[in-house]
């Protein structure tokens, strides 16, 4: 597998993960408008269910294809994809933090 293809998979994985996080954070930020003040036991239950789903979904996005490639005996490609994905996601995170820092000032 060529390095360009691995990098393309890493870009897709990192950006889809970031988009999912933005989507969930936006939902949580405006949740009171949808559900009211939520003085019920269902809110913590829903939050824990969302946490479990989010951990599984983002884990699949970050680790899914590298694990499949590793099990298919493409160990070098699997490691490269994992490192590229995590590196790109770190860059996206740092850019978001810089953007937020600039907004606060």
Coordinates of C-alpha atoms in Angstrom, one line a residue:
X1 CA 0.0 0.0 0.0
X2 CA 1.3 3.4 -0.9
X3 CA 2.0 6.1 1.6
X4 CA -0.5 8.4 -0.1
X5 CA -3.3 5.9 0.4
X6 CA -2.5 5.5 4.0
X7 CA -2.4 9.2 4.5
X8 CA -5.8 9.5 2.8
X9 CA -7.3 7.0 5.2
X10 CA -5.7 8.8 8.1
X11 CA -7.1 12.2 7.0
X12 CA -10.6 10.7 6.6
X13 CA -10.5 9.0 10.0
X14 CA -9.2 12.1 11.8
X15 CA -11.6 14.5 10.2
X16 CA -14.7 12.3 10.7
X17 CA -13.7 11.8 14.3
X18 CA -13.3 15.6 14.8
X19 CA -16.7 16.2 13.0
X20 CA -18.4 13.7 15.3
X21 CA -17.0 15.4 18.3
X22 CA -18.1 18.8 17.1
X23 CA -21.6 17.4 16.4
X24 CA -21.9 15.8 19.9
X25 CA -20.5 18.9 21.6
X26 CA -23.0 21.1 19.7
X27 CA -25.8 18.8 20.7
X28 CA -24.8 18.9 24.4
X29 CA -24.4 22.7 24.3
X30 CA -27.9 23.2 23.1
X31 CA -29.5 20.3 24.8
X32 CA -31.4 22.3 27.3
X33 CA -33.3 24.0 24.4
X34 CA -34.4 20.6 23.2
X35 CA -35.1 18.8 26.4
X36 CA -35.7 21.5 29.0
X37 CA -33.9 21.6 32.4
X38 CA -34.1 17.8 32.7
X39 CA -34.7 17.0 36.3
X40 CA -35.1 13.3 35.7
X41 CA -32.9 10.2 36.0
X42 CA -33.1 9.7 32.3
X43 CA -30.5 12.5 31.6
X44 CA -27.6 10.7 33.4
X45 CA -28.7 7.4 31.8
X46 CA -28.7 9.0 28.3
X47 CA -25.3 10.7 29.0
X48 CA -23.7 7.4 30.0
X49 CA -25.2 5.7 27.0
X50 CA -23.8 8.4 24.7
X51 CA -20.4 8.1 26.4
X52 CA -20.3 4.4 25.7
X53 CA -21.5 4.8 22.1
X54 CA -19.0 7.7 21.5
X55 CA -16.1 5.7 22.9
X56 CA -17.0 2.7 20.7
X57 CA -17.6 4.9 17.6
X58 CA -14.4 7.0 17.9
X59 CA -12.4 3.9 18.8
X60 CA -13.7 2.2 15.6
X61 CA -12.7 5.3 13.6
X62 CA -9.2 5.5 15.1
X63 CA -8.3 1.9 15.6
X64 CA -10.6 -0.1 13.3
X65 CA -8.7 -0.1 10.0
X66 CA -5.3 -0.4 11.7
X67 CA -6.4 -3.5 13.6
X68 CA -7.9 -5.0 10.4
X69 CA -4.7 -4.4 8.5
X70 CA -2.6 -5.7 11.4
X71 CA -4.7 -8.9 11.4
X72 CA -4.2 -9.2 7.6
X73 CA -0.5 -9.2 8.2
X74 CA 0.0 -5.6 7.0
X75 CA 1.8 -4.6 10.2
X76 CA 3.9 -1.8 8.8
X77 CA 0.9 -0.2 7.1
X78 CA -1.3 -0.6 10.2
X79 CA 1.3 1.1 12.4
X80 CA 1.7 3.9 9.9
X81 CA -2.0 4.5 9.6
X82 CA -2.4 4.6 13.4
X83 CA 0.5 7.1 13.8
X84 CA -0.7 9.3 10.9
X85 CA -4.3 9.3 12.2
X86 CA -3.3 10.2 15.7
X87 CA -0.9 12.8 14.5
X88 CA -3.5 14.5 12.3
X89 CA -6.1 14.3 15.0
X90 CA -3.6 16.0 17.4
X91 CA -3.0 18.7 14.8
X92 CA -6.7 19.3 14.4
X93 CA -7.1 19.4 18.2
X94 CA -4.2 22.0 18.5
X95 CA -5.7 24.1 15.8
X96 CA -9.1 24.0 17.6
X97 CA -7.4 25.0 20.9
X98 CA -5.6 27.9 19.2
X99 CA -8.8 29.0 17.6
X100 CA -10.6 28.9 21.0
X101 CA -7.8 30.8 22.7
X102 CA -8.0 33.5 20.0
X103 CA -11.8 33.8 20.6
X104 CA -11.4 34.2 24.3
X105 CA -9.0 37.2 24.1

